[in-house]
Coordinates of C-alpha atoms and ligand atoms in Angstrom, one line a residue:
M1 CA -36.5 46.7 25.2
G2 CA -39.1 44.4 26.0
T3 CA -39.0 41.9 28.8
A4 CA -39.1 38.9 26.5
E5 CA -35.5 39.5 25.3
P6 CA -33.4 38.4 28.2
Q7 CA -35.5 35.5 28.4
V8 CA -34.7 34.3 24.9
A9 CA -31.0 35.0 25.6
S10 CA -31.1 32.7 28.6
T11 CA -33.2 30.1 26.7
Q12 CA -30.2 30.1 24.1
A13 CA -27.6 30.0 26.7
Q14 CA -29.1 26.9 28.1
A15 CA -29.6 25.2 24.9
P16 CA -26.9 22.2 24.5
T17 CA -24.1 23.0 22.4
I18 CA -21.5 20.8 20.6
D19 CA -18.1 21.7 19.8
G20 CA -15.7 21.3 16.9
F21 CA -13.8 18.3 18.4
Q22 CA -17.1 16.5 19.0
L23 CA -18.4 17.2 15.4
V24 CA -15.3 15.8 13.8
I25 CA -15.7 12.6 15.9
D26 CA -19.5 12.3 15.3
A27 CA -18.8 12.9 11.6
L28 CA -16.2 10.1 11.4
K29 CA -18.6 7.7 13.4
L30 CA -21.4 8.6 11.2
N31 CA -19.5 7.4 8.2
G32 CA -18.3 4.0 9.8
I33 CA -14.8 5.2 10.4
D34 CA -13.7 3.5 13.6
T35 CA -9.9 3.7 13.7
I36 CA -7.6 6.6 13.6
Y37 CA -3.8 6.3 13.1
G38 CA -2.0 9.4 14.4
L39 CA 0.2 11.2 16.8
P40 CA -1.0 13.6 19.4
G41 CA 0.0 17.1 20.0
I42 CA -1.1 20.7 19.7
P43 CA -3.8 21.2 18.5
I44 CA -5.3 17.6 18.1
T45 CA -4.4 16.1 21.5
D46 CA -7.9 16.5 23.0
L47 CA -9.2 15.2 19.6
T48 CA -7.5 11.7 20.0
R49 CA -8.4 11.6 23.8
R50 CA -12.1 12.2 23.0
A51 CA -12.3 10.0 20.0
Q52 CA -10.8 7.2 22.3
A53 CA -13.1 7.8 24.9
D54 CA -16.0 7.9 22.5
G55 CA -15.1 4.4 21.3
L56 CA -12.9 5.1 18.3
R57 CA -9.7 3.0 18.1
V58 CA -6.9 5.5 18.2
L59 CA -3.5 4.2 17.5
S60 CA -0.7 6.5 18.6
F61 CA 2.6 6.2 16.6
R62 CA 6.3 7.4 17.3
H63 CA 6.5 9.2 14.0
E64 CA 3.7 10.7 11.7
Q65 CA 5.1 9.1 8.4
N66 CA 4.5 5.6 10.0
A67 CA 0.9 6.5 11.1
G68 CA 0.2 7.8 7.6
Y69 CA 1.5 4.7 5.7
A70 CA -0.7 2.6 8.3
A71 CA -3.8 4.7 7.2
S72 CA -2.8 4.6 3.5
I73 CA -2.7 0.6 3.5
A74 CA -5.9 0.5 5.9
G75 CA -7.6 2.3 3.0
F76 CA -6.4 -0.2 0.6
L77 CA -7.3 -3.1 2.8
T78 CA -10.9 -1.9 3.8
Q79 CA -12.1 0.4 0.7
K80 CA -12.8 3.0 3.5
P81 CA -10.5 6.1 3.8
G82 CA -7.8 5.3 6.4
I83 CA -7.4 8.3 8.6
C84 CA -4.1 9.9 9.6
L85 CA -4.1 12.4 12.2
T86 CA -1.3 14.9 12.7
V87 CA -0.2 18.1 14.4
S88 CA 0.4 21.4 12.5
A89 CA 3.4 22.1 10.4
P90 CA 6.3 19.6 11.3
G91 CA 3.7 16.8 12.0
F92 CA 1.8 17.6 9.0
L93 CA 5.1 17.6 6.9
N94 CA 6.0 14.1 8.3
G95 CA 2.5 12.8 7.2
L96 CA 2.7 14.5 3.7
N97 CA 5.1 11.7 2.5
S98 CA 2.1 9.1 3.0
L99 CA -0.4 11.3 1.6
A100 CA 1.7 11.5 -1.6
H101 CA 2.0 7.7 -1.4
A102 CA -1.5 7.1 -1.1
T103 CA -2.5 9.4 -4.2
V104 CA 0.2 7.9 -6.2
N105 CA -0.8 4.3 -5.1
C106 CA -4.6 5.0 -5.4
F107 CA -5.4 4.2 -1.9
P108 CA -8.1 6.1 -0.2
M109 CA -6.6 8.0 2.8
I110 CA -7.5 11.3 4.7
L111 CA -4.7 13.3 6.3
I112 CA -6.5 15.5 8.8
S113 CA -4.0 18.0 10.3
G114 CA -4.6 20.7 12.9
S115 CA -3.2 24.0 11.7
S116 CA -2.5 27.4 13.0
E117 CA -4.6 30.5 12.8
R118 CA -5.3 31.5 9.2
E119 CA -5.1 35.2 10.0
I120 CA -1.6 35.1 11.3
V121 CA -0.5 32.4 8.6
D122 CA -1.7 34.4 5.8
L123 CA 0.0 37.5 7.0
Q124 CA 3.0 35.5 8.0
Q125 CA 3.2 37.0 11.2
G126 CA 5.1 34.1 12.9
D127 CA 2.3 31.9 14.6
Y128 CA 3.4 28.8 16.5
E129 CA 4.0 26.3 13.7
E130 CA 3.0 28.7 11.1
M131 CA 2.6 27.0 7.8
D132 CA 0.2 27.3 4.9
Q133 CA -0.4 23.7 4.9
L134 CA -3.5 23.5 2.5
A135 CA -1.4 25.0 -0.3
I136 CA 1.4 22.5 0.4
A137 CA -0.9 19.4 0.5
R138 CA -2.6 20.3 -2.7
P139 CA -0.2 19.2 -5.4
V140 CA 0.3 15.7 -3.7
A141 CA -3.2 15.1 -2.8
K142 CA -6.1 14.0 -4.9
A143 CA -8.3 16.7 -3.1
A144 CA -7.7 19.3 -0.3
F145 CA -10.0 20.9 1.8
R146 CA -10.1 23.4 4.8
V147 CA -12.8 23.9 7.2
L148 CA -13.2 27.1 9.1
H149 CA -16.8 26.9 10.8
A150 CA -18.1 24.2 13.0
E151 CA -21.2 24.0 11.0
D152 CA -19.2 23.1 8.1
I153 CA -17.4 20.1 9.5
G154 CA -20.0 17.9 8.2
V155 CA -19.7 18.9 4.8
G156 CA -15.8 19.0 5.1
I157 CA -15.6 15.4 6.2
A158 CA -18.2 14.0 3.6
R159 CA -16.3 15.7 0.9
A160 CA -13.0 14.3 2.1
I161 CA -14.6 10.8 2.2
R162 CA -16.1 11.1 -1.4
A163 CA -12.9 12.4 -2.8
A164 CA -10.8 9.6 -1.3
V165 CA -12.7 6.6 -2.2
S166 CA -15.0 7.5 -5.4
G167 CA -13.4 6.9 -8.8
R168 CA -9.8 6.4 -8.6
P169 CA -9.2 6.4 -5.1
G170 CA -6.2 8.7 -3.4
G171 CA -5.0 10.8 -0.6
V172 CA -7.1 13.6 0.6
Y173 CA -6.0 16.3 2.8
L174 CA -8.3 18.0 5.5
D175 CA -7.0 21.1 7.2
L176 CA -8.6 21.8 10.5
P177 CA -7.3 25.0 12.1
A178 CA -6.9 24.9 15.8
K179 CA -9.6 27.5 16.6
L180 CA -12.2 25.3 15.0
F181 CA -12.1 22.6 17.6
A182 CA -13.1 25.0 20.3
Q183 CA -16.1 26.4 18.2
S184 CA -19.4 25.6 19.7
I185 CA -22.8 25.5 18.0
E186 CA -26.2 24.3 19.1
A187 CA -26.2 20.6 19.4
E188 CA -29.3 20.3 17.3
A189 CA -27.9 22.3 14.5
G190 CA -24.6 20.6 14.8
A191 CA -26.4 17.1 14.5
K192 CA -28.4 18.2 11.3
S193 CA -25.1 19.5 9.8
L194 CA -23.5 16.1 9.6
I195 CA -23.8 14.0 6.5
R196 CA -23.7 10.4 6.3
V197 CA -22.3 9.8 2.8
V198 CA -24.5 7.7 0.6
D199 CA -22.9 5.6 -1.9
P200 CA -19.3 6.9 -1.4
A201 CA -17.9 5.0 -4.2
P202 CA -20.5 4.6 -6.8
R203 CA -20.2 1.8 -9.2
Q204 CA -19.1 2.8 -12.8
I205 CA -20.8 0.6 -15.3
P206 CA -18.7 0.3 -18.3
A207 CA -20.4 1.0 -21.8
P208 CA -21.5 -2.0 -23.7
D209 CA -19.7 -1.3 -27.0
A210 CA -16.5 -0.8 -24.9
V211 CA -17.1 -4.3 -23.5
K212 CA -17.7 -5.7 -26.9
R213 CA -14.6 -4.0 -28.3
A214 CA -12.5 -5.7 -25.5
L215 CA -14.1 -9.1 -26.2
D216 CA -13.7 -9.0 -29.8
L217 CA -9.8 -8.3 -29.4
L218 CA -9.4 -11.0 -26.7
K219 CA -11.3 -13.5 -28.8
A220 CA -9.0 -12.9 -31.9
A221 CA -5.7 -13.2 -29.8
K222 CA -3.3 -16.2 -30.4
K223 CA -1.3 -15.3 -27.4
P224 CA -3.2 -13.6 -24.8
L225 CA -2.2 -12.4 -21.4
I226 CA -4.0 -11.0 -18.4
I227 CA -1.9 -8.8 -16.1
L228 CA -3.8 -8.2 -12.7
G229 CA -2.6 -4.9 -10.6
K230 CA -3.2 -3.7 -7.2
G231 CA -6.4 -2.0 -8.4
A232 CA -8.0 -5.4 -9.1
A233 CA -6.8 -6.5 -5.6
Y234 CA -8.3 -3.3 -4.2
A235 CA -11.7 -3.9 -6.1
Q236 CA -12.6 -6.8 -4.0
A237 CA -14.0 -8.6 -7.0
D238 CA -12.2 -11.7 -6.3
A239 CA -14.6 -14.3 -7.5
D240 CA -15.3 -12.6 -10.7
I241 CA -11.7 -12.1 -11.4
R242 CA -10.8 -15.7 -10.9
A243 CA -14.0 -16.8 -13.0
L244 CA -12.7 -14.4 -15.8
V245 CA -9.2 -16.0 -15.8
E246 CA -10.5 -19.5 -15.8
K247 CA -13.3 -19.3 -18.1
T248 CA -10.9 -17.3 -20.6
G249 CA -8.1 -20.1 -19.8
I250 CA -5.8 -17.1 -20.3
P251 CA -2.4 -17.0 -18.5
Y252 CA -2.1 -14.1 -16.0
L253 CA 0.8 -12.2 -14.4
P254 CA -0.1 -10.5 -11.0
M255 CA 1.7 -7.4 -10.2
S256 CA 3.3 -7.5 -6.7
M257 CA 0.3 -6.5 -4.6
A258 CA -2.1 -8.5 -6.9
K259 CA -0.2 -11.8 -5.9
G260 CA -2.6 -14.2 -4.2
L261 CA -5.8 -12.8 -6.0
L262 CA -5.7 -16.2 -7.6
P263 CA -3.1 -18.5 -5.7
D264 CA 0.4 -18.2 -7.0
T265 CA 0.4 -21.7 -7.6
H266 CA -2.6 -21.7 -10.0
E267 CA -1.8 -23.5 -13.2
L268 CA -2.5 -20.2 -15.3
C269 CA -0.2 -18.1 -13.2
A270 CA 2.8 -16.9 -15.4
S271 CA 4.8 -15.3 -12.9
A272 CA 7.7 -17.8 -13.4
A273 CA 7.5 -17.1 -17.1
R274 CA 7.4 -13.2 -16.9
S275 CA 10.2 -12.6 -19.2
F276 CA 8.6 -14.9 -21.7
V277 CA 5.0 -13.8 -21.8
L278 CA 5.6 -10.1 -21.9
P279 CA 7.4 -10.0 -25.1
G280 CA 5.5 -12.9 -26.4
A281 CA 1.9 -12.0 -25.9
D282 CA -0.1 -10.6 -28.8
V283 CA -3.0 -9.1 -26.7
V284 CA -2.5 -8.0 -23.2
M285 CA -5.4 -7.1 -21.0
L286 CA -4.4 -4.9 -18.0
I287 CA -6.9 -5.1 -14.9
G288 CA -6.1 -2.3 -12.4
A289 CA -2.7 -2.2 -13.6
R290 CA -0.8 0.8 -15.1
L291 CA 1.8 0.6 -17.6
N292 CA 4.3 2.5 -15.5
W293 CA 7.8 1.7 -15.0
L294 CA 7.2 -1.4 -13.1
L295 CA 6.0 -2.8 -16.4
S296 CA 8.8 -1.1 -18.5
H297 CA 6.1 1.4 -19.8
G298 CA 4.6 -1.2 -22.2
K299 CA 7.6 -1.0 -24.6
G300 CA 11.4 -1.7 -25.0
K301 CA 13.1 -4.9 -24.7
T302 CA 11.0 -6.3 -21.9
W303 CA 8.2 -6.2 -24.5
G304 CA 10.0 -7.5 -27.4
G305 CA 10.7 -4.1 -28.7
K306 CA 14.1 -3.7 -30.5
G307 CA 15.3 -0.5 -28.6
H308 CA 14.5 1.3 -25.5
K309 CA 11.4 3.3 -27.1
D310 CA 10.3 0.6 -29.3
W311 CA 6.8 -1.1 -28.7
G312 CA 6.7 -4.9 -29.2
G313 CA 3.6 -5.0 -31.3
Q314 CA 1.0 -6.1 -28.6
K315 CA -2.4 -4.8 -28.4
F316 CA -3.7 -3.7 -25.2
I317 CA -7.0 -3.7 -23.4
Q318 CA -7.1 -1.8 -20.1
V319 CA -9.5 -2.1 -17.6
D320 CA -9.3 0.9 -15.3
I321 CA -11.7 3.2 -13.4
S322 CA -9.9 6.2 -14.5
P323 CA -10.7 7.3 -18.0
Q324 CA -7.5 9.3 -18.4
E325 CA -5.1 6.4 -17.9
A326 CA -5.5 4.8 -21.3
D327 CA -2.7 5.7 -23.7
S328 CA -0.5 7.0 -20.9
N329 CA 2.4 5.3 -22.3
V330 CA 1.4 3.2 -25.3
R331 CA -1.8 3.0 -27.3
I332 CA -4.6 1.2 -25.7
D333 CA -6.7 -0.4 -28.3
A334 CA -9.5 -1.3 -26.2
P335 CA -10.0 1.0 -23.0
L336 CA -12.8 -0.4 -20.7
V337 CA -13.5 2.3 -18.2
G338 CA -15.5 1.4 -14.8
D339 CA -15.0 -0.2 -11.6
I340 CA -13.3 -3.5 -11.9
G341 CA -16.2 -5.5 -10.5
S342 CA -18.5 -4.1 -12.9
C343 CA -16.2 -4.5 -15.8
V344 CA -15.2 -8.1 -15.0
S345 CA -18.7 -9.0 -14.6
A346 CA -19.9 -7.4 -17.9
L347 CA -17.0 -9.3 -19.6
L348 CA -18.0 -12.4 -18.1
A349 CA -21.7 -11.9 -19.3
G350 CA -20.4 -10.9 -22.6
M351 CA -18.3 -14.0 -23.2
G352 CA -21.4 -16.3 -23.3
P353 CA -21.0 -20.1 -23.7
G354 CA -18.6 -21.7 -25.9
W355 CA -15.7 -19.3 -25.6
A356 CA -12.7 -21.1 -26.9
K357 CA -9.5 -21.1 -24.8
P358 CA -6.3 -19.7 -26.3
P359 CA -4.2 -22.0 -28.7
A360 CA -2.6 -24.9 -27.2
D361 CA 0.9 -24.0 -28.6
W362 CA 0.9 -20.7 -26.5
L363 CA -0.4 -22.5 -23.3
D364 CA 2.1 -25.3 -23.7
A365 CA 5.0 -22.5 -24.3
V366 CA 4.1 -20.7 -21.2
H367 CA 3.8 -23.9 -19.2
G368 CA 7.1 -25.1 -20.4
K369 CA 9.1 -22.0 -19.4
K370 CA 7.3 -21.7 -16.3
T371 CA 8.1 -25.4 -15.2
A372 CA 11.7 -25.2 -16.3
N373 CA 12.2 -21.8 -14.2
V374 CA 10.3 -23.3 -11.2
A375 CA 12.6 -26.3 -11.0
R376 CA 15.8 -24.0 -11.5
M377 CA 14.4 -22.1 -8.6
A378 CA 13.7 -25.0 -6.4
E379 CA 17.3 -26.2 -7.0
T380 CA 18.7 -23.0 -5.7
L381 CA 16.2 -22.9 -2.7
A382 CA 17.4 -26.5 -1.6
K383 CA 20.8 -25.4 -1.1
N384 CA 22.0 -24.7 2.4
P385 CA 25.0 -22.4 2.2
S386 CA 26.9 -21.0 5.2
P387 CA 26.4 -18.2 6.1
M388 CA 22.7 -18.1 5.2
N389 CA 21.6 -16.3 1.9
F390 CA 18.6 -14.5 0.7
H391 CA 17.5 -17.9 -0.9
S392 CA 17.8 -20.2 1.9
A393 CA 16.3 -17.8 4.3
L394 CA 13.4 -17.1 2.0
N395 CA 13.0 -20.9 1.4
V396 CA 11.9 -21.0 5.1
V397 CA 9.6 -17.9 4.7
R398 CA 7.9 -19.5 1.7
D399 CA 7.0 -22.6 3.7
I400 CA 5.7 -20.6 6.6
V401 CA 3.5 -18.7 4.5
K402 CA 2.1 -21.6 2.7
A403 CA 1.4 -23.0 6.1
N404 CA -0.3 -19.7 7.2
P405 CA -2.0 -18.5 4.0
E406 CA -4.3 -16.2 6.0
A407 CA -1.4 -14.2 7.4
M408 CA -0.7 -10.7 6.3
F409 CA 2.7 -10.1 4.5
V410 CA 4.8 -6.9 4.5
N411 CA 7.7 -6.7 2.5
E412 CA 10.3 -3.8 1.7
G413 CA 13.9 -3.4 0.9
A414 CA 15.8 -3.8 -2.3
N415 CA 17.2 -7.3 -2.5
A416 CA 14.8 -8.3 0.3
L417 CA 12.0 -7.1 -1.7
D418 CA 12.9 -8.6 -5.0
F419 CA 13.9 -12.0 -3.8
T420 CA 10.9 -12.2 -1.7
R421 CA 8.6 -11.4 -4.2
S422 CA 9.7 -13.8 -6.7
I423 CA 10.1 -16.7 -4.2
V424 CA 7.4 -16.4 -1.7
D425 CA 4.1 -17.6 -3.2
M426 CA 0.9 -15.9 -2.0
Y427 CA -2.4 -18.0 -1.7
K428 CA -5.0 -15.3 -0.7
P429 CA -6.1 -11.9 -1.9
R430 CA -4.7 -8.7 -0.4
K431 CA -2.3 -10.5 1.9
R432 CA 0.8 -9.1 0.3
I433 CA 1.3 -5.4 0.9
D434 CA 4.7 -3.8 -0.1
V435 CA 6.6 -1.0 -1.4
G436 CA 4.1 0.0 -4.0
T437 CA 4.2 2.3 -7.1
W438 CA 7.2 4.3 -5.9
G439 CA 9.1 1.3 -4.6
I440 CA 9.9 3.2 -1.4
M441 CA 11.4 2.3 1.8
G442 CA 9.7 3.3 5.1
V443 CA 6.3 1.6 4.8
G444 CA 7.3 -1.6 7.0
M445 CA 6.1 -0.9 10.4
G446 CA 3.2 1.4 9.6
Y447 CA 2.1 -1.5 7.2
C448 CA 2.5 -4.1 9.9
I449 CA 0.3 -2.2 12.6
A450 CA -2.6 -1.5 10.1
A451 CA -2.5 -5.1 8.9
A452 CA -2.8 -6.3 12.4
V453 CA -5.4 -3.9 13.4
E454 CA -7.6 -4.2 10.2
S455 CA -7.4 -7.8 9.6
G456 CA -6.8 -9.4 13.1
Q457 CA -4.6 -11.8 11.5
E458 CA -0.9 -12.4 12.2
V459 CA 1.4 -10.5 10.2
I460 CA 4.9 -11.3 8.7
A461 CA 7.2 -8.7 7.6
I462 CA 10.2 -9.3 5.5
E463 CA 12.4 -6.3 5.7
G464 CA 16.0 -5.3 4.6
D465 CA 18.0 -3.9 7.3
S466 CA 18.2 -0.7 5.7
A467 CA 14.4 -0.5 5.1
F468 CA 13.6 -1.6 8.5
G469 CA 15.6 1.5 9.9
F470 CA 13.0 3.9 8.5
S471 CA 10.3 2.8 10.9
G472 CA 12.2 0.8 13.2
M473 CA 11.1 2.7 16.3
E474 CA 7.6 1.6 15.8
V475 CA 8.4 -1.8 17.4
E476 CA 7.6 0.0 20.6
T477 CA 4.0 0.7 19.2
I478 CA 3.7 -2.8 18.0
C479 CA 4.6 -4.1 21.6
R480 CA 2.5 -1.4 23.3
Y481 CA -0.8 -2.6 21.5
N482 CA 0.7 -6.2 21.7
L483 CA 0.1 -7.0 18.0
P484 CA 0.9 -10.3 16.3
V485 CA 3.7 -9.1 14.1
C486 CA 6.7 -11.2 13.3
I487 CA 9.4 -8.9 11.7
V488 CA 12.3 -10.8 9.8
I489 CA 15.2 -8.7 9.2
M490 CA 17.3 -9.7 6.3
N491 CA 20.5 -8.3 7.8
N492 CA 23.3 -8.2 5.6
N493 CA 25.1 -5.3 7.3
G494 CA 24.1 -2.5 4.8
V495 CA 22.3 -0.9 2.0
Y496 CA 22.4 -3.5 -0.9
K497 CA 25.2 -5.4 0.8
G498 CA 27.6 -4.8 3.4
T499 CA 31.0 -5.0 1.9
D500 CA 31.6 -1.5 0.3
V501 CA 35.0 0.1 1.3
N502 CA 35.7 3.7 1.6
P503 CA 38.7 4.2 -0.6
R504 CA 40.2 6.9 1.5
G505 CA 39.9 5.1 4.9
G506 CA 38.3 6.8 7.9
D507 CA 34.4 6.6 7.8
V508 CA 32.8 3.4 6.7
A509 CA 31.3 3.7 3.1
P510 CA 27.8 5.1 3.1
T511 CA 26.1 1.9 2.2
V512 CA 27.5 0.0 5.3
F513 CA 26.0 -0.4 8.8
V514 CA 27.3 -1.4 12.1
K515 CA 28.4 -5.1 11.6
D516 CA 26.6 -7.9 13.2
A517 CA 24.0 -5.4 14.6
R518 CA 21.7 -6.9 17.2
Y519 CA 18.2 -5.5 16.0
E520 CA 16.4 -8.2 17.9
K521 CA 17.2 -6.3 21.2
L522 CA 15.2 -3.5 20.1
M523 CA 12.2 -5.7 20.4
E524 CA 13.3 -6.9 23.6
A525 CA 13.7 -3.5 24.9
F526 CA 9.8 -3.2 24.8
G527 CA 8.8 -6.5 25.9
G528 CA 8.5 -8.4 22.7
V529 CA 10.5 -11.4 21.6
G530 CA 14.0 -11.0 20.0
V531 CA 15.6 -13.8 18.1
Y532 CA 19.1 -14.1 16.6
A533 CA 19.0 -16.4 13.8
K534 CA 22.1 -17.7 11.8
T535 CA 20.7 -20.8 10.2
P536 CA 17.3 -21.8 8.2
A537 CA 16.4 -24.0 11.1
E538 CA 16.7 -21.3 13.6
L539 CA 14.7 -19.0 11.5
R540 CA 11.9 -21.6 10.9
K541 CA 11.7 -22.4 14.5
A542 CA 11.4 -18.7 15.6
M543 CA 8.8 -17.9 13.1
E544 CA 6.7 -20.9 13.7
E545 CA 6.8 -19.8 17.5
A546 CA 5.8 -16.3 16.6
I547 CA 2.9 -17.4 14.4
R548 CA 1.8 -19.8 17.2
S549 CA 2.4 -17.3 20.0
R550 CA 1.1 -14.0 18.5
R551 CA 3.6 -12.2 20.4
P552 CA 5.6 -9.4 18.9
T553 CA 8.6 -10.9 17.5
L554 CA 11.8 -9.8 15.8
I555 CA 14.0 -12.1 14.2
N556 CA 17.5 -10.8 13.2
A557 CA 18.1 -13.2 10.3
V558 CA 21.9 -12.8 9.6
I559 CA 22.4 -13.2 5.9
D560 CA 25.9 -13.3 4.0
E561 CA 27.0 -9.7 3.6
T562 CA 28.2 -10.3 0.2
A563 CA 24.6 -11.5 -0.9
G564 CA 22.6 -8.7 -2.9
T565 CA 23.1 -6.6 -5.8
E566 CA 23.1 -2.8 -6.1
S567 CA 19.7 -1.4 -6.1
G568 CA 18.4 -5.0 -6.4
R569 CA 16.5 -5.5 -9.6
I570 CA 16.4 -2.0 -10.7
T571 CA 20.1 -1.5 -11.1
S572 CA 19.3 -0.1 -14.6
L573 CA 17.9 2.9 -12.7
N574 CA 21.1 3.7 -10.8
P575 CA 23.4 5.7 -13.2
T576 CA 26.5 4.7 -11.0
A577 CA 25.8 1.0 -11.0
K578 CA 25.2 1.1 -14.8
K579 CA 28.8 2.2 -15.3
K580 CA 30.4 -0.5 -12.8
Ligands
ADP1 P1 0.1 -2.1 -9.9 O1 1.3 -1.3 -9.5 O2 -0.3 -3.3 -9.2 O3 0.4 -2.4 -11.4 P2 -1.4 0.3 -10.1 O4 -1.3 0.9 -8.9 O5 -0.3 0.6 -11.2 O6 -1.2 -1.3 -10.0 O7 -2.7 0.4 -11.0 C1 -3.9 0.3 -10.4 C2 -4.9 0.8 -11.2 O8 -6.1 0.3 -10.7 C3 -5.1 2.4 -11.2 O9 -4.9 2.9 -12.6 C4 -6.4 2.7 -10.8 O10 -7.2 3.8 -11.4 C5 -7.0 1.5 -10.9 N1 -8.2 1.1 -10.0 C6 -8.1 1.1 -8.7 N2 -9.2 0.9 -8.0 C7 -10.1 0.7 -9.0 C8 -11.3 0.1 -9.1 N3 -12.2 -0.3 -8.1 N4 -11.9 -0.2 -10.4 C9 -11.1 0.0 -11.5 N5 -9.8 0.4 -11.4 C10 -9.4 0.9 -10.4
MG2 MG1 20.9 -4.7 3.7

């Protein structure tokens, strides 16, 4: 043994090191990720503390599902992956719902979960919170990765980011076992191992022949229609999308979360003539919208088909980043694959000067239908029944949103969702965030928190009383971070409505809640403002004050308990309701 050896060893011992916790934080920061939505606990508590100490914003929730929904919608709003951080097994499972939600809705999100020791998990020896999380996450994630060595953290996070935001965005799972966080490597090697992802969501330019095919079809159309989906909202190509609609002069239908991409009051907006334009159109251009159940799969009576499985004869153009989306339900005559920004600008460039607007008889017919329906709705909205119903309450919300077009708008429920979607106009892109592709309940408070954090704007949430219950405890989180959130609970004493009766007596019916529940006191319990509102005037005053003060506010809007229908507008999906 030479004398030099102990010297080398001591030099190594003195070389600065970096641990797994720090590498994760540095890798996120290096990639411009500045916010974590999560819930601390073993083994990630120190990760949340150190991330906060290092300047990341760490928002701590009361339940992982809500943190996950927050992360998913942050991804939608920012085009950066929303980060949800959970503990192992049960925390991970609670976060899994939102991971699936992100994947299904095409929102970029990364669920990072701590996990137990691989050696013990794989031999099923009964570790603390033992679970093979990677295997469980994989089927509901766009991609799933696990990092076992500190020097791979940089690669793991880079791959997770790319998978989440490139192509069709989605939910990504990143498994970080407890042991990884404590691993230390030389700081210099650690720094070198990190990757700043270059061009994480590369533009995907559509092929010129596909652009021409789409334009030829559009040009020949007598009754064209454009459908804008939340993919179009996500793409942040707002000016080009507006130019495309206006230059072609084609009526358009915004899907729920595409409302406001152009103002709902735009003369070409056909929302109020939906049941006329879908069966009536001859060529339909889908932009970032899928022909799933929300569009009756492109066939059946909604589309002018005779029976359930019949196609109405429309030709379809589909602009989408996923090459596999076309033909998923009906034939797509002109698939246009690429990112929406690139596709729409290629369409605009290809149109050239002298593009003829659609035939006047189509435009007039759409306009006529729309005007009649709007007038009918205005009559209903002007009524002031006692007790207040959905319409008279939403008439107030409609005015408040019109006066505050920059406010973020969260919406969930059954009837509270359907009525709100059709009554409350949106004026700006990416303001309306709601139940999405699955039509789920539970996104409410998570969405409110992320919307406030990511936008800095006031948030208005219109919640069914049932929907609110899924995430209601997060009012504490809203108060803790003093977020400008105004929650309006459409309280009709139950699921769908509050009038069901148990024919045998005893317990109340499964759809019925405590009568005249005082939800507003939940907000007061944490220092926010609670308001009990029985009239549109009281509701208006409370909402105006909430927007003005930016204080966390919960308005218990008492609605006629007989208002509302079974399953809202999707009664047809409910076998029991169908028989009734
Ligand atoms: P909606 O429910 O509003 O109809 P969907 O979620 O069904 O919307 O459809 C969104 C579509 O948008 C998905 O097929 C997705 O692949 C696509 N998409 C998402 N982001 C982009 C993008 N940047 N460019 C092109 N297509 C996109
Ligand atoms: Mg209800």
